[in-house]
Amino acid sequence: MGIAAAIGVLLPFPFYYYLWNWPQSWLHFCGRGRDPSKVMAYVSHFFKLLQFISLFSVSSFHWPPPLYFWPLFAFGQFLNFRVYQLLGEAGTYYGVRFGKTIPWVTEFPFGVIKDPQYVGSVMSLLACMSWVPFQYILLWVLGYVFMIQVESKEDPSTRAKPLD
């Protein structure tokens, strides 16, 4: 079960890497008239479900959680919600890579925390350390660190061109 859980935890990261580096091929795959960010969101949610199932398969739950759970999980989810609230679906799901115009945002947490969506996700994962074996949390965090590195190098010339 351990190898399958590890694969499940890492499953979405090759997909994100592919989309970030080759957005034009995703645009062609989605086709005319379909929003590539929305399709990416659907696929990402499916991968997230598989990640959670993988974690649940190796977890052991007990109640109540340790005290550090509440602030870490609450602030992590607040950051994720705030990023989505400020950027919307297109901003969260690589809209800029698909040729969309995303407004520049300077409200908190942007300008204060670098990559707040990943920081929030890592905080939420760390909150669950009493339930999930460390190696799976570490794998997921390393996936986020990998994506932070990938997304830090954005070349505007590789953005997708609209389908005519």
C-alpha positions as a Python dict, from the first residue, in 0.01 Angstrom:
ca = {
    (1, 'M'): (0, 0, 0),
    (2, 'G'): (290, 235, 71),
    (3, 'I'): (415, 257, -289),
    (4, 'A'): (63, 306, -424),
    (5, 'A'): (3, 583, -167),
    (6, 'A'): (331, 752, -262),
    (7, 'I'): (239, 740, -631),
    (8, 'G'): (-104, 880, -548),
    (9, 'V'): (50, 1168, -354),
    (10, 'L'): (283, 1256, -643),
    (11, 'L'): (25, 1199, -919),
    (12, 'P'): (-73, 1560, -1000),
    (13, 'F'): (274, 1711, -1019),
    (14, 'P'): (372, 1576, -1363),
    (15, 'F'): (36, 1708, -1490),
    (16, 'Y'): (107, 2058, -1353),
    (17, 'Y'): (461, 2047, -1492),
    (18, 'Y'): (328, 1952, -1835),
    (19, 'L'): (67, 2230, -1834),
    (20, 'W'): (314, 2493, -1719),
    (21, 'N'): (571, 2405, -1984),
    (22, 'W'): (345, 2318, -2278),
    (23, 'P'): (23, 2519, -2239),
    (24, 'Q'): (-44, 2526, -2614),
    (25, 'S'): (-87, 2150, -2628),
    (26, 'W'): (-340, 2169, -2343),
    (27, 'L'): (-528, 2440, -2530),
    (28, 'H'): (-544, 2212, -2836),
    (29, 'F'): (-654, 1919, -2620),
    (30, 'C'): (-935, 2125, -2466),
    (31, 'G'): (-1044, 2248, -2807),
    (32, 'R'): (-1234, 2551, -2925),
    (33, 'G'): (-1498, 2691, -2696),
    (34, 'R'): (-1375, 2522, -2378),
    (35, 'D'): (-1204, 2716, -2103),
    (36, 'P'): (-863, 2550, -2044),
    (37, 'S'): (-848, 2682, -1686),
    (38, 'K'): (-1186, 2528, -1606),
    (39, 'V'): (-1089, 2193, -1759),
    (40, 'M'): (-760, 2209, -1568),
    (41, 'A'): (-958, 2276, -1249),
    (42, 'Y'): (-1173, 1966, -1308),
    (43, 'V'): (-870, 1745, -1373),
    (44, 'S'): (-686, 1899, -1076),
    (45, 'H'): (-980, 1829, -846),
    (46, 'F'): (-981, 1466, -960),
    (47, 'F'): (-607, 1439, -890),
    (48, 'K'): (-659, 1607, -550),
    (49, 'L'): (-924, 1346, -470),
    (50, 'L'): (-677, 1069, -557),
    (51, 'Q'): (-415, 1238, -337),
    (52, 'F'): (-656, 1248, -43),
    (53, 'I'): (-759, 885, -94),
    (54, 'S'): (-389, 793, -98),
    (55, 'L'): (-327, 979, 228),
    (56, 'F'): (-637, 834, 394),
    (57, 'S'): (-520, 483, 303),
    (58, 'V'): (-208, 523, 517),
    (59, 'S'): (-350, 747, 791),
    (60, 'S'): (-459, 665, 1142),
    (61, 'F'): (-711, 912, 1282),
    (62, 'H'): (-773, 998, 1643),
    (63, 'W'): (-966, 1273, 1814),
    (64, 'P'): (-901, 1535, 1931),
    (65, 'P'): (-618, 1652, 1708),
    (66, 'P'): (-313, 1813, 1867),
    (67, 'L'): (-340, 2184, 1943),
    (68, 'Y'): (-107, 2282, 1659),
    (69, 'F'): (-360, 2139, 1411),
    (70, 'W'): (-612, 2421, 1446),
    (71, 'P'): (-395, 2729, 1374),
    (72, 'L'): (-195, 2557, 1098),
    (73, 'F'): (-500, 2417, 922),
    (74, 'A'): (-711, 2731, 965),
    (75, 'F'): (-443, 2972, 839),
    (76, 'G'): (-347, 2735, 556),
    (77, 'Q'): (-706, 2715, 438),
    (78, 'F'): (-746, 3091, 480),
    (79, 'L'): (-447, 3147, 248),
    (80, 'N'): (-587, 2907, -12),
    (81, 'F'): (-931, 3067, 4),
    (82, 'R'): (-782, 3418, -18),
    (83, 'V'): (-571, 3332, -325),
    (84, 'Y'): (-877, 3191, -500),
    (85, 'Q'): (-1086, 3490, -391),
    (86, 'L'): (-831, 3738, -531),
    (87, 'L'): (-732, 3556, -851),
    (88, 'G'): (-1039, 3352, -937),
    (89, 'E'): (-1033, 3025, -1124),
    (90, 'A'): (-830, 3156, -1417),
    (91, 'G'): (-562, 3300, -1188),
    (92, 'T'): (-542, 2988, -977),
    (93, 'Y'): (-542, 2744, -1267),
    (94, 'Y'): (-269, 2884, -1496),
    (95, 'G'): (-494, 3126, -1685),
    (96, 'V'): (-196, 3346, -1767),
    (97, 'R'): (-28, 3050, -1938),
    (98, 'F'): (-341, 3003, -2152),
    (99, 'G'): (-335, 3363, -2275),
    (100, 'K'): (-578, 3514, -2023),
    (101, 'T'): (-521, 3851, -1862),
    (102, 'I'): (-502, 3818, -1486),
    (103, 'P'): (-506, 4141, -1284),
    (104, 'W'): (-200, 4220, -1078),
    (105, 'V'): (-289, 4166, -713),
    (106, 'T'): (-112, 4333, -422),
    (107, 'E'): (-358, 4265, -139),
    (108, 'F'): (-265, 4029, 144),
    (109, 'P'): (-124, 3763, 120),
    (110, 'F'): (42, 3875, -205),
    (111, 'G'): (339, 4101, -146),
    (112, 'V'): (379, 3952, 203),
    (113, 'I'): (407, 3578, 140),
    (114, 'K'): (577, 3436, -169),
    (115, 'D'): (361, 3165, -331),
    (116, 'P'): (80, 3191, -73),
    (117, 'Q'): (-125, 2911, -229),
    (118, 'Y'): (160, 2666, -175),
    (119, 'V'): (242, 2801, 171),
    (120, 'G'): (-123, 2753, 268),
    (121, 'S'): (-128, 2400, 131),
    (122, 'V'): (195, 2308, 312),
    (123, 'M'): (59, 2450, 638),
    (124, 'S'): (-257, 2242, 601),
    (125, 'L'): (-49, 1931, 533),
    (126, 'L'): (177, 1992, 832),
    (127, 'A'): (-133, 2026, 1047),
    (128, 'C'): (-215, 1662, 966),
    (129, 'M'): (123, 1524, 1075),
    (130, 'S'): (-23, 1347, 1377),
    (131, 'W'): (-243, 1137, 1147),
    (132, 'V'): (-33, 1083, 834),
    (133, 'P'): (313, 921, 829),
    (134, 'F'): (585, 1179, 778),
    (135, 'Q'): (719, 1038, 449),
    (136, 'Y'): (387, 1105, 270),
    (137, 'I'): (367, 1460, 401),
    (138, 'L'): (728, 1511, 293),
    (139, 'L'): (658, 1377, -58),
    (140, 'W'): (362, 1610, -101),
    (141, 'V'): (561, 1910, 32),
    (142, 'L'): (848, 1825, -204),
    (143, 'G'): (596, 1822, -489),
    (144, 'Y'): (492, 2174, -393),
    (145, 'V'): (856, 2287, -366),
    (146, 'F'): (916, 2142, -713),
    (147, 'M'): (620, 2335, -855),
    (148, 'I'): (733, 2656, -685),
    (149, 'Q'): (1063, 2617, -871),
    (150, 'V'): (893, 2535, -1202),
    (151, 'E'): (651, 2828, -1176),
    (152, 'S'): (923, 3075, -1075),
    (153, 'K'): (1053, 3064, -1433),
    (154, 'E'): (777, 3197, -1654),
    (155, 'D'): (870, 3271, -2014),
    (156, 'P'): (597, 3481, -2180),
    (157, 'S'): (702, 3353, -2523),
    (158, 'T'): (586, 3002, -2426),
    (159, 'R'): (232, 3111, -2338),
    (160, 'A'): (-46, 2952, -2539),
    (161, 'K'): (-176, 3138, -2843),
    (162, 'P'): (-556, 3149, -2892),
    (163, 'L'): (-700, 2890, -3128),
    (164, 'D'): (-826, 3047, -3449),
}
